[in-house]
Short mmCIF file of C-alpha atoms in Angstrom, two decimals:
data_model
loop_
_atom_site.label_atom_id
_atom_site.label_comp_id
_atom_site.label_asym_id
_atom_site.label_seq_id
_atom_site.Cartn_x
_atom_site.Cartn_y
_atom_site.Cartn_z
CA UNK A 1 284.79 73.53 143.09
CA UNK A 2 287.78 71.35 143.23
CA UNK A 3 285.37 68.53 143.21
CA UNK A 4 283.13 69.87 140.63
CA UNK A 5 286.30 70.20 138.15
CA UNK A 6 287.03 66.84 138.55
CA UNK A 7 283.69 65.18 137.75
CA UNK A 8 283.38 67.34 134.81
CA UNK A 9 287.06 65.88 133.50
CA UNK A 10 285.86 62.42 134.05
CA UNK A 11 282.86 63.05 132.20
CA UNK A 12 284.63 64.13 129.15
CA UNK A 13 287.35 60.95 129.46
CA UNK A 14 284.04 58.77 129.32
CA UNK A 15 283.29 60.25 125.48
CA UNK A 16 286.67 58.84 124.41
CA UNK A 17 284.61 55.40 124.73
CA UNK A 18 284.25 54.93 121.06
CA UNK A 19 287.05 56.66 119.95
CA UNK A 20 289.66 54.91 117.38
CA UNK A 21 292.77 53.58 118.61
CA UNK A 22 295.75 55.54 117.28
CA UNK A 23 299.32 56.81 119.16
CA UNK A 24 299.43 60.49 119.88
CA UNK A 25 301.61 62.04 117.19
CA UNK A 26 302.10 65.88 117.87
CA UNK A 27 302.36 66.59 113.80
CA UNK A 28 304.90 68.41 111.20
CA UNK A 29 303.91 71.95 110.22
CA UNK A 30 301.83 72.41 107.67
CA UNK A 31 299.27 75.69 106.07
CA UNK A 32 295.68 75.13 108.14
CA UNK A 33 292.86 76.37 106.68
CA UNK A 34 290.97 77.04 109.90
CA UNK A 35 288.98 80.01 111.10
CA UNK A 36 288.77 79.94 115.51
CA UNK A 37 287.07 81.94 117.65
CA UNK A 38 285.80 80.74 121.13
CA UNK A 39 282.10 80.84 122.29
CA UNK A 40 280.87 84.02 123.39
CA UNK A 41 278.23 84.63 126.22
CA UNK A 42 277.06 87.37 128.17
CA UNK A 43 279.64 89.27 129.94
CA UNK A 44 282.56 86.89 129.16
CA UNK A 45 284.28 86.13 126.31
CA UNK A 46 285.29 82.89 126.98
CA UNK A 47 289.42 82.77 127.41
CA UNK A 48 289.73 85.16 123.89
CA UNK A 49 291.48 88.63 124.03
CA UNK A 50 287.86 90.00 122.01
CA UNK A 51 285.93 86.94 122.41
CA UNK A 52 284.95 87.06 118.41
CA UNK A 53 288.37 87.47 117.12
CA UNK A 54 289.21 84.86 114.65
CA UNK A 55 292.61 84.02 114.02
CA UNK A 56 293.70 80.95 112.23
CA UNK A 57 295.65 78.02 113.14
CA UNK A 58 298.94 79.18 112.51
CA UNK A 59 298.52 82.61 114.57
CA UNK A 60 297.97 84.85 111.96
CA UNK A 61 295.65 87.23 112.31
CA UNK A 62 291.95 86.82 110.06
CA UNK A 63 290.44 84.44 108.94
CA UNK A 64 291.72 83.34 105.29
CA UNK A 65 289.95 79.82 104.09
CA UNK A 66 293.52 78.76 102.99
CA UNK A 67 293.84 81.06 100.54
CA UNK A 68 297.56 80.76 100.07
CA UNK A 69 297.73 77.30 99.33
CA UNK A 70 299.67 76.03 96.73
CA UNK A 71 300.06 72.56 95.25
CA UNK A 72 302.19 70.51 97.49
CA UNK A 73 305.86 70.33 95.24
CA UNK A 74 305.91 67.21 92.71
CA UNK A 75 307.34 64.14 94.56
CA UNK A 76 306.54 65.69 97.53
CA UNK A 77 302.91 65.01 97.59
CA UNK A 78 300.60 62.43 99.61
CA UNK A 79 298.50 61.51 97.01
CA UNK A 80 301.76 60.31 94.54
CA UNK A 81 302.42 57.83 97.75
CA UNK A 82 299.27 56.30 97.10
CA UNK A 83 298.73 57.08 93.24
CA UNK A 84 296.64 54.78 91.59
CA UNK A 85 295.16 52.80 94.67
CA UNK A 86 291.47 52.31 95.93
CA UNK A 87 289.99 54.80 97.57
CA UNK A 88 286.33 56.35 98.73
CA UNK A 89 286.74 58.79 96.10
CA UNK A 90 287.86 56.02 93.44
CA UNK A 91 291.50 56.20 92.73
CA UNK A 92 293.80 58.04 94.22
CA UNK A 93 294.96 60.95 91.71
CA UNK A 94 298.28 60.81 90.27
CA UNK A 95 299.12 64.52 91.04
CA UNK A 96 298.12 67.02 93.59
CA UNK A 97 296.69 69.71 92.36
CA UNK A 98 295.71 72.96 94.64
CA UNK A 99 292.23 74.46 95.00
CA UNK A 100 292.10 78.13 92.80
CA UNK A 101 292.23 80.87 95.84
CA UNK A 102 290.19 83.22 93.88
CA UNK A 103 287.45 81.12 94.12
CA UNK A 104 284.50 81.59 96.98
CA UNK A 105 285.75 79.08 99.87
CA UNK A 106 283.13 76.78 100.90
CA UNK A 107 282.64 76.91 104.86
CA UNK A 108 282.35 74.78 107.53
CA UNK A 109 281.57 75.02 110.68
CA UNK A 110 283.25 72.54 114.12
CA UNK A 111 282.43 73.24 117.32
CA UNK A 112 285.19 71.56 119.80
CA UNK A 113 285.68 71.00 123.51
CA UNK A 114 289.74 72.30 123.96
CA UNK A 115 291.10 74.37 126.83
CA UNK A 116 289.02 73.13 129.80
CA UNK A 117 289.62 71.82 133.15
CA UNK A 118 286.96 69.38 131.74
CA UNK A 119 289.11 68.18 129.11
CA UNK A 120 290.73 69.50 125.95
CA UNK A 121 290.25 67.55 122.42
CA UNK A 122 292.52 69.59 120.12
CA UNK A 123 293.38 66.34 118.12
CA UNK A 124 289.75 66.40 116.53
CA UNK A 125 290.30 70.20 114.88
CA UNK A 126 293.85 69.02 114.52
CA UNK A 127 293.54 66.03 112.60
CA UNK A 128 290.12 68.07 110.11
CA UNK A 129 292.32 71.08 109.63
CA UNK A 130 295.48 68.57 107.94
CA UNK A 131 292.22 66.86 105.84
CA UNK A 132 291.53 70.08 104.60
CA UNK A 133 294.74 71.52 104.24
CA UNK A 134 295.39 67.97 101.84
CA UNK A 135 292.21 68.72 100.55
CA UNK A 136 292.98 72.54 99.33
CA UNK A 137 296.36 71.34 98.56
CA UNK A 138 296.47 68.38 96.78
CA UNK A 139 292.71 67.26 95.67
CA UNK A 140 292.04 70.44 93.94
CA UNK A 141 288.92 71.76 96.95
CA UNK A 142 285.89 70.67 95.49
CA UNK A 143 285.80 71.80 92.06
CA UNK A 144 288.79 74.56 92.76
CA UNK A 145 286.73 76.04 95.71
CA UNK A 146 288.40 75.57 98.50
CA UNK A 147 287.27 74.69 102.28
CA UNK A 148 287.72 76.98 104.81
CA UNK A 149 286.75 75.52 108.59
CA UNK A 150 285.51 77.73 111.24
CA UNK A 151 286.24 76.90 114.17
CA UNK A 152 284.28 77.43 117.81
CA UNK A 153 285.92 76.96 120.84
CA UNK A 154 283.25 75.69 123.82
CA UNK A 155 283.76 75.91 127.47
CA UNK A 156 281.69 72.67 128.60
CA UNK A 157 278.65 75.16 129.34
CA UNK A 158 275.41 74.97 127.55
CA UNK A 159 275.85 78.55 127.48
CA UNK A 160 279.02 78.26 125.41
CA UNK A 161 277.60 75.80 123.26
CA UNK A 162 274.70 77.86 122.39
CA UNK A 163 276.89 80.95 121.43
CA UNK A 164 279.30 78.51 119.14
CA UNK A 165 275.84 77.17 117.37
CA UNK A 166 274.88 80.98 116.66
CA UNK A 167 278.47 81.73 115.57
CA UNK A 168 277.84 79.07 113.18
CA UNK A 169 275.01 80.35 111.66
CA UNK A 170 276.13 83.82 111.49
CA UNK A 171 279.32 82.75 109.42
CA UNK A 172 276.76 80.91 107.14
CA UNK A 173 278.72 77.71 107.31
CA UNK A 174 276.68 74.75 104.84
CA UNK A 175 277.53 72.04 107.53
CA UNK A 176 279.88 71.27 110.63
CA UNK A 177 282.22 68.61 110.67
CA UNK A 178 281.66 66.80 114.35
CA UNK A 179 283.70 67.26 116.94
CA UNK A 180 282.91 66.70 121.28
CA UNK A 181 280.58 68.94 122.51
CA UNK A 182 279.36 67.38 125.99
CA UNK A 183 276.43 70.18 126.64
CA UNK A 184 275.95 70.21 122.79
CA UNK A 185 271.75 69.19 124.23
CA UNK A 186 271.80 73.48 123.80
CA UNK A 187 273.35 74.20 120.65
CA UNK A 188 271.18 71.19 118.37
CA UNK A 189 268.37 73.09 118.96
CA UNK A 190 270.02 75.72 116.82
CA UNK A 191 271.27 73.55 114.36
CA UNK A 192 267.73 72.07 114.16
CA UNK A 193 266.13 75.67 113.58
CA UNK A 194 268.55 76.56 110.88
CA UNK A 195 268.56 73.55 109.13
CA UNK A 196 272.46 72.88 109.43
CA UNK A 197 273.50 69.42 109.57
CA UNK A 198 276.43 67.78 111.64
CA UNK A 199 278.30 65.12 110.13
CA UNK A 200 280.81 62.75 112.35
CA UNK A 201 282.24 63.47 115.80
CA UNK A 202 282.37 61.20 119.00
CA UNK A 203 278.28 61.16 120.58
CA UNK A 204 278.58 62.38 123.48
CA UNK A 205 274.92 62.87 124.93
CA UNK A 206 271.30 61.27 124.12
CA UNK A 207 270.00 64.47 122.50
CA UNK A 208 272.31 64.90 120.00
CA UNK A 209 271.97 61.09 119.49
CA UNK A 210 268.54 62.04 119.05
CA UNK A 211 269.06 64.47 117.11
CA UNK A 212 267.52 64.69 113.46
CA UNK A 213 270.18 67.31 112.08
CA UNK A 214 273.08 64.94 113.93
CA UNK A 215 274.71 62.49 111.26
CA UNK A 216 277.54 60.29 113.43
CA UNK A 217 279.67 57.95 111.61
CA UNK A 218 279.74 55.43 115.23
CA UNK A 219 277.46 53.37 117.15
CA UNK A 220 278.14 55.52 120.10
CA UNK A 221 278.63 52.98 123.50
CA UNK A 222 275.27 51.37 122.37
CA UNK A 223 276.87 49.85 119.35
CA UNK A 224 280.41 48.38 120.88
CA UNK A 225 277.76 47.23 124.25
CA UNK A 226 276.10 44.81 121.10
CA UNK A 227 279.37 43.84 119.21
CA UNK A 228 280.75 42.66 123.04
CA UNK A 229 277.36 40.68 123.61
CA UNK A 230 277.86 39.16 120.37
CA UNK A 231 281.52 38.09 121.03
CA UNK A 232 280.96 37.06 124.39
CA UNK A 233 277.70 34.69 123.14
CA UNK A 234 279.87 33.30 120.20
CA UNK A 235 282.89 32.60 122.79
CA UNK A 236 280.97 30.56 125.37
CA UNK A 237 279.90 33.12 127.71
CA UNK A 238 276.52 32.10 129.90
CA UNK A 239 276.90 34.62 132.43
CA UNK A 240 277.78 38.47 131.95
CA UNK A 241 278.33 41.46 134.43
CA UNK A 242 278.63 45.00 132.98
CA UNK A 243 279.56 47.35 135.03
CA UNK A 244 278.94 51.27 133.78
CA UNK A 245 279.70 54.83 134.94
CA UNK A 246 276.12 56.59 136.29
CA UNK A 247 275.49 59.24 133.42
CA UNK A 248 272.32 58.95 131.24
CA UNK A 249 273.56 57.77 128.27
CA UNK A 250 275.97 55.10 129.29
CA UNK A 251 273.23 53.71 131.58
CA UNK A 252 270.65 53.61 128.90
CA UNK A 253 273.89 51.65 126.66
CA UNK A 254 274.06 49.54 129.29
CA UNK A 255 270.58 48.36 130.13
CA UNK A 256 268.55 49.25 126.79
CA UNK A 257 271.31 48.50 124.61
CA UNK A 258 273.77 45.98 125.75
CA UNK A 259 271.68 44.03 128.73
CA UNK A 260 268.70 43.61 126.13
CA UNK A 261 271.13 42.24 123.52
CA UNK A 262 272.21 39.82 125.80
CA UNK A 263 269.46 38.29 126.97
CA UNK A 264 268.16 38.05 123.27
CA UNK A 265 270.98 35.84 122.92
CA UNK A 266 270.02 33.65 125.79
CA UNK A 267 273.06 34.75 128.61
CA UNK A 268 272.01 36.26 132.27
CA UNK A 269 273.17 39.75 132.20
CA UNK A 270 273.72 41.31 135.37
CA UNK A 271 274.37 45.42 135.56
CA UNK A 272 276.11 47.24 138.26
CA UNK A 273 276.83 51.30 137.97
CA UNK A 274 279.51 52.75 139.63
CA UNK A 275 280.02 56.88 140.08
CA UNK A 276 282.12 58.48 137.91
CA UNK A 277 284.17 60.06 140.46
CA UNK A 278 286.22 58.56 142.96
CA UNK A 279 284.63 54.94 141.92
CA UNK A 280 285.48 51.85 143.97
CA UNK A 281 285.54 48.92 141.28
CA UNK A 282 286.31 46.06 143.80
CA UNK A 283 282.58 46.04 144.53
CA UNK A 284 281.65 45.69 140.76
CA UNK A 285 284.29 42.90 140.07
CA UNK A 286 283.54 41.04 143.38
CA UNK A 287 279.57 41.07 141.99
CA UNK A 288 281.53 39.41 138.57
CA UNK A 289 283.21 36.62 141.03
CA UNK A 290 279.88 36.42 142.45
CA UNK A 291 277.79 34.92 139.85
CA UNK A 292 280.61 33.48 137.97
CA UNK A 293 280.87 36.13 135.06
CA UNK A 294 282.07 34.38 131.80
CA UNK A 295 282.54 37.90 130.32
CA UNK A 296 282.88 41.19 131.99
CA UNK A 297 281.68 44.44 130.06
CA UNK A 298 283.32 47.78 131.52
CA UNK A 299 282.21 51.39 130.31
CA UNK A 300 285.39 53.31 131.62
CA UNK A 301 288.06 55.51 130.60
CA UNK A 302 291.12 57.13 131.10
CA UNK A 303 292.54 56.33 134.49
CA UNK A 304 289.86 54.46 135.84
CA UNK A 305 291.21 51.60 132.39
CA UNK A 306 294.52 50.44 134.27
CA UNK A 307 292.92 50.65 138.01
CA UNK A 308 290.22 48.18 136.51
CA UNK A 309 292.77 45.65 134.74
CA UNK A 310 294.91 45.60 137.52
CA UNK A 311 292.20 44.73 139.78
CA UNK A 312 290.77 42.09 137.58
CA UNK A 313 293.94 40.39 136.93
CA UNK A 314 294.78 40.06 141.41
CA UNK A 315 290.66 38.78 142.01
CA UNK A 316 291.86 36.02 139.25
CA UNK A 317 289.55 36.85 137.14
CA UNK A 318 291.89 36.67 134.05
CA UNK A 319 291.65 32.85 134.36
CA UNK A 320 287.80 32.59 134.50
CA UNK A 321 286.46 35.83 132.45
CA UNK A 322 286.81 37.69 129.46
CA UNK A 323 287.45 41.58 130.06
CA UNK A 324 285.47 43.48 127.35
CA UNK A 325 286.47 47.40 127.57
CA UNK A 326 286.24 50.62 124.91
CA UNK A 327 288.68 52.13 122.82
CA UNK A 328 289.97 54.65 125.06
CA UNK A 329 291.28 51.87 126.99
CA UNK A 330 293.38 51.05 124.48
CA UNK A 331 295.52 54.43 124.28
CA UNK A 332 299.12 54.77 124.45
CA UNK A 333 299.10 56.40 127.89
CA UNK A 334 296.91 53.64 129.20
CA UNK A 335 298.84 50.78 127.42
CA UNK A 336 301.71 52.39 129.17
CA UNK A 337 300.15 52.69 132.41
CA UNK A 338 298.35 49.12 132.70
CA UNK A 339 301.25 47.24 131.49
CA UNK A 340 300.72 43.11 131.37
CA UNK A 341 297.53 43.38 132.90
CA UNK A 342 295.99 44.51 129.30
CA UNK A 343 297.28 41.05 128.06
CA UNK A 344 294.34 39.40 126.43
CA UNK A 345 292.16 42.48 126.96
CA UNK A 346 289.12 43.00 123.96
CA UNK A 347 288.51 46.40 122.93
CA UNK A 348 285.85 47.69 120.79
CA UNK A 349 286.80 49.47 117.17
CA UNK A 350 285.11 51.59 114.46
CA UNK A 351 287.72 50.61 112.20
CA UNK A 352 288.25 48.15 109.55
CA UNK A 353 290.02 44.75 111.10
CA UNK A 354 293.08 45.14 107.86
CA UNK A 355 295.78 47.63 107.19
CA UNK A 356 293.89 50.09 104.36
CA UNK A 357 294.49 52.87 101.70
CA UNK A 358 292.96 54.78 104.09
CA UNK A 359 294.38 54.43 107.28
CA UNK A 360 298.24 54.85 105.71
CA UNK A 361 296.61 57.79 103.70
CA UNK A 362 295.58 59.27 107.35
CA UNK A 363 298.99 58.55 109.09
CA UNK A 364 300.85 60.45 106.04
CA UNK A 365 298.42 63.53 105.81
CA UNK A 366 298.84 64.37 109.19
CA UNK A 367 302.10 63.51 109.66
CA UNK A 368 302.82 66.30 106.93
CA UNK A 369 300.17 68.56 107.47
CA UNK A 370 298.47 68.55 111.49
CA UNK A 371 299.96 71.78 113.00
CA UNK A 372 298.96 70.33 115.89
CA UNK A 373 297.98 66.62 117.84
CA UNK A 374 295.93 64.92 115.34
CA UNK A 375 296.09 60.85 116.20
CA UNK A 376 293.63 59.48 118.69
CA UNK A 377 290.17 60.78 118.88
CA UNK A 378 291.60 62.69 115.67
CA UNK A 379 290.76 59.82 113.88
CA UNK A 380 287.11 60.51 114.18
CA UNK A 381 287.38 63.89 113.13
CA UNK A 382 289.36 62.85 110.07
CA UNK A 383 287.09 60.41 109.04
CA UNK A 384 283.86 63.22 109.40
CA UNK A 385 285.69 65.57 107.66
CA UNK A 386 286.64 63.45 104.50
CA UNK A 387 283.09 61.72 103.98
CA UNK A 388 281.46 65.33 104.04
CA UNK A 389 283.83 66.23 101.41
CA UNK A 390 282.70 62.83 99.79
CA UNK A 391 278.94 64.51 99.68
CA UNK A 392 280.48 68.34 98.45
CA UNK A 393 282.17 66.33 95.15
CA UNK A 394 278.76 64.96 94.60
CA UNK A 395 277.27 67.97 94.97
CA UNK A 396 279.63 70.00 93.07
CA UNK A 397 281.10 73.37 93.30
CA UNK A 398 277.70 74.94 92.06
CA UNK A 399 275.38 72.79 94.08
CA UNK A 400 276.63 73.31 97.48
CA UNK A 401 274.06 74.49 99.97
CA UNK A 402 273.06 73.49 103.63
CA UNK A 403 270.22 71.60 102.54
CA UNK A 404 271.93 69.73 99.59
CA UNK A 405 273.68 68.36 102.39
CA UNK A 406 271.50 67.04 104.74
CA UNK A 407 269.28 65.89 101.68
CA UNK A 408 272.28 63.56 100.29
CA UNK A 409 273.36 62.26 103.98
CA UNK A 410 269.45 61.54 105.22
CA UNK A 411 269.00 59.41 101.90
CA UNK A 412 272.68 57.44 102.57
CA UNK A 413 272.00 53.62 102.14
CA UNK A 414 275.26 51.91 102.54
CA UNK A 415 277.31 55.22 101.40
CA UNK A 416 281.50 54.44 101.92
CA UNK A 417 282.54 55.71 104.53
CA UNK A 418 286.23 56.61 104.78
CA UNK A 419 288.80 54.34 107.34
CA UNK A 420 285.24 52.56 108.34
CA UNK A 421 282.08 50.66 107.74
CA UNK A 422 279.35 51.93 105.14
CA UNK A 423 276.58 54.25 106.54
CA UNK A 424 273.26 54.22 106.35
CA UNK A 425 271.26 57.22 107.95
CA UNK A 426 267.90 55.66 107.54
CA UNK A 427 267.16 56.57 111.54
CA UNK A 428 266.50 52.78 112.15
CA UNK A 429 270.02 51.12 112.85
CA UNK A 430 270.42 51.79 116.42
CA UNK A 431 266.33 52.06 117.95
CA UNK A 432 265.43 55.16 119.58
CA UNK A 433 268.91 56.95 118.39
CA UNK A 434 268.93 58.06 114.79
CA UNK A 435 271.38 59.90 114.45
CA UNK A 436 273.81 56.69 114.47
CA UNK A 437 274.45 55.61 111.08
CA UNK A 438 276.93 53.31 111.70
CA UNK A 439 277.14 51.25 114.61
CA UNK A 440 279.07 48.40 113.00
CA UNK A 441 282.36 47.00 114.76
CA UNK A 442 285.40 45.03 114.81
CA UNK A 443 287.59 44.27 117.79
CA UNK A 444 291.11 44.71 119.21
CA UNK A 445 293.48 42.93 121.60
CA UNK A 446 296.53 43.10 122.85
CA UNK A 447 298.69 40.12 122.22
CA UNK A 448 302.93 40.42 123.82
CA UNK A 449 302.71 43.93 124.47
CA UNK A 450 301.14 44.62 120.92
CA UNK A 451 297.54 46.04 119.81
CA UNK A 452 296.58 43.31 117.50
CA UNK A 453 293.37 44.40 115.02
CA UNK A 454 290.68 41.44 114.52
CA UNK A 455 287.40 40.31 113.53
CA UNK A 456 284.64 40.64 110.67
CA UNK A 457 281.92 43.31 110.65
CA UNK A 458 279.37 42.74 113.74
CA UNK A 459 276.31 43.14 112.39
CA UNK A 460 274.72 45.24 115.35
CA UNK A 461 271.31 46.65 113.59
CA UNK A 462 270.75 42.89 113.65
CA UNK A 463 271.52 42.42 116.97
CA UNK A 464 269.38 45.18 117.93
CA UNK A 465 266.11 43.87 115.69
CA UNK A 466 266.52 40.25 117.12
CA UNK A 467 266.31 42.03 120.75
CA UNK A 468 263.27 43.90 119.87
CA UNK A 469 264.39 47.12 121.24
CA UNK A 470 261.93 49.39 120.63
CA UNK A 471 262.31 53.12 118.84
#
């Protein structure tokens, strides 16, 4: 069992892969807006005192869409911070003005992995809930209605899953905001059948990748595997190693994403997995020594990230190689733990390269509104949450239903995006996994002790055409 547990958390560090680089910031208080309950199944309710009792974010008991918000006090406000400046909803308003509580609260739906030995992801609810608290309380809701989220709680079951996917449709939610649901491969089916459509969250498995009601702002590990290639190629490198963790969708990044880039470009790509437990990486960088790696390509997280730089640094491979690794590599804990052996280190982002609107406009909101840790893979959920709310304004108060939604997102051709690159959910910028709309990257390094942001757009659907990967 012991062993079990810990494969499981391992599993669920590996989703952090693609995740934004942020420092953990536990939050000011602030009114949520946020319906939970936790997944139901047969004879167990999951960790809850009912199992179906929703309760939201501040304790209270029900489940009010916000209903008490108020506009934030003037001079007090995020959006007279920013007034005036670019933004993916224009300018940003001079005012804040609250959504009317009377009005019917639009709903929507996040299902969330928290409260597991597997791993607990509270930043991703933490960091939507302060979007829409901003959103009720200074952008007016959309049209005066406000946004209530409701909230699922899953237990890294399919089981669990499964029950959150029904919740969802029983509260009659119009969309979910993404989250990370690792056994989510049992509640898309539901989503599929009820036409709801997901929008954002960290892709975590190849069904919901595959997934035609699945809507992710990310390239997933397929789309930073390209932007490396590309780096590598444009730096020099001949000769590449990646070395990957053995679970189905990081070895198909690996081989029909990354290794097929590659050798479009012309390099000899060489891929070695490792297990996901208890892994031994002197074997993998030895193989790097071995055929003279110009560039090494690791899919790893959490503390398997300092145990790798560590190791590359005493082979010497610092002087020979470039270490390519994810963004959960790049966290404070890790930064922390790896110390000057992350000097010179290239991470993969899903971020723009410059300081934006945006990304102050995401430190502030949650800084005054997250009720609880909201930076880190929060940034993901942030970013989902505020371009759905991009397709309810188009919509409009009146024209808000589930399959408005999905109708407006499966026709997006270089739609903003907010804190990242345009999307386009066409199905065809990452082969064979459509529900990626935006596998674009930039990069960061660490330079004196400091993450240093850099680098234009990779062009990755490119990168994947030129290879000829096929659908």
């Amino acid at each position: 069992m012991r062993h079990l547990t810990k494969l499981l958390a391992v599993l669920a560090a590996f989703l952090l892969l693609t995740a934004a680089c942020s420092e953990s910031d536990d939050g000011e208080s602030g009114d949520g807006a946020t319906t939970t309950t936790e997944a139901v199944t047969d004879g167990d309710d999951s960790g809850g005192e009912d199992g179906d009792e929703a309760t939201d974010s501040s304790g209270d008991e029900g489940g009010d869409s916000g209903d008490d918000e108020e506009a934030a006090p003037a001079g007090d406000s995020v959006v007279e911070m920013f007034a005036g400046e670019e933004w993916i909803f224009g300018t940003v308003p001079d005012a804040p003005v609250a959504a009317d509580p009377s009005l019917e609260p639009v709903k929507i739906g996040m299902v969330n992995l928290e409260n597991s030995p597997a791993g607990s992801y509270v930043e991703m609810r933490g960091a939507t809930d302060a979007a829409i608290t901003f959103i009720n309380t200074e952008l007016g809701g959309v049209d005066g209605r406000p946004i209530e989220l409701v909230h699922c709680i899953t237990e890294f079951s399919p089981e669990a899953s499964q029950a959150c996917a029904q919740e969802m449709v029983a509260a009659e939610v119009v969309a979910l905001v993404g989250g990370i649901d690792i056994t989510s491969n049992a509640s898309f089916p539901v989503y599929e059948q009820n036409g709801l459509a997901q929008l954002g969250g960290i892709p975590a498995n190849l069904v919901e990748q595959q997934s035609p009601s699945a809507f992710f702002f990310s390239g997933g590990t397929p789309g930073g595997m390209a932007a490396f290639m590309k780096h590598a190629y444009d730096n020099g490198a001949e000769t590449v190693l990646i070395g990957h963790g053995e679970f189905d969708s990081f070895t198909s990044a690996a081989n029909d994403y990354g290794a097929a880039v590659g050798r479009s470009l012309g390099m000899e790509v060489d891929v070695v997995s490792f297990p996901v437990v208890g892994a031994d990486f002197l074997p993998v960088l030895s193989r790097a020594q071995q055929i003279g790696a110009d560039a090494v390509l690791m899919l790893a997280a959490d503390a398997a990230c300092p145990q790798i730089m560590e190791l590359f640094v005493d082979l010497g491979l610092r002087e020979t190689s470039q270490l390519y690794m994810f963004g959960a590599c790049a966290l404070e804990e890790v930064v922390e733990a790896a110390g000057d052996n992350m000097e010179g280190v290239i991470f993969g982002s899903e971020g723009p390269s410059e300081q934006t609107t945006e990304g102050d406009i995401f430190d502030e909101v949650t800084a005054k509104y997250a009720t609880m840790p909201a930076q880190a893979t929060g940034t993901v959920g942030f970013r989902g949450m505020m371009n759905l709310y991009d397709v309810l304004l188009e919509l409009g108060a009146d024209g808000i239903t589930k399959e408005a939604i999905r109708e407006v997102v499966d026709n997006a051709v270089d739609r903003p995006s907010y804190w990242g690159h345009p999307y386009t959910c066409d199905g065809n910028q990452v082969p064979g996994l459509p529900a990626l709309c935006a596998p674009q990257q930039t990069f960061m390094t660490v330079e004196n002790g400091e993450i240093v942001l850099f680098g234009d757009w990779v062009d990755t659907p490119a990168l994947f055409a030129a290879a000829d990967i096929p659908g």
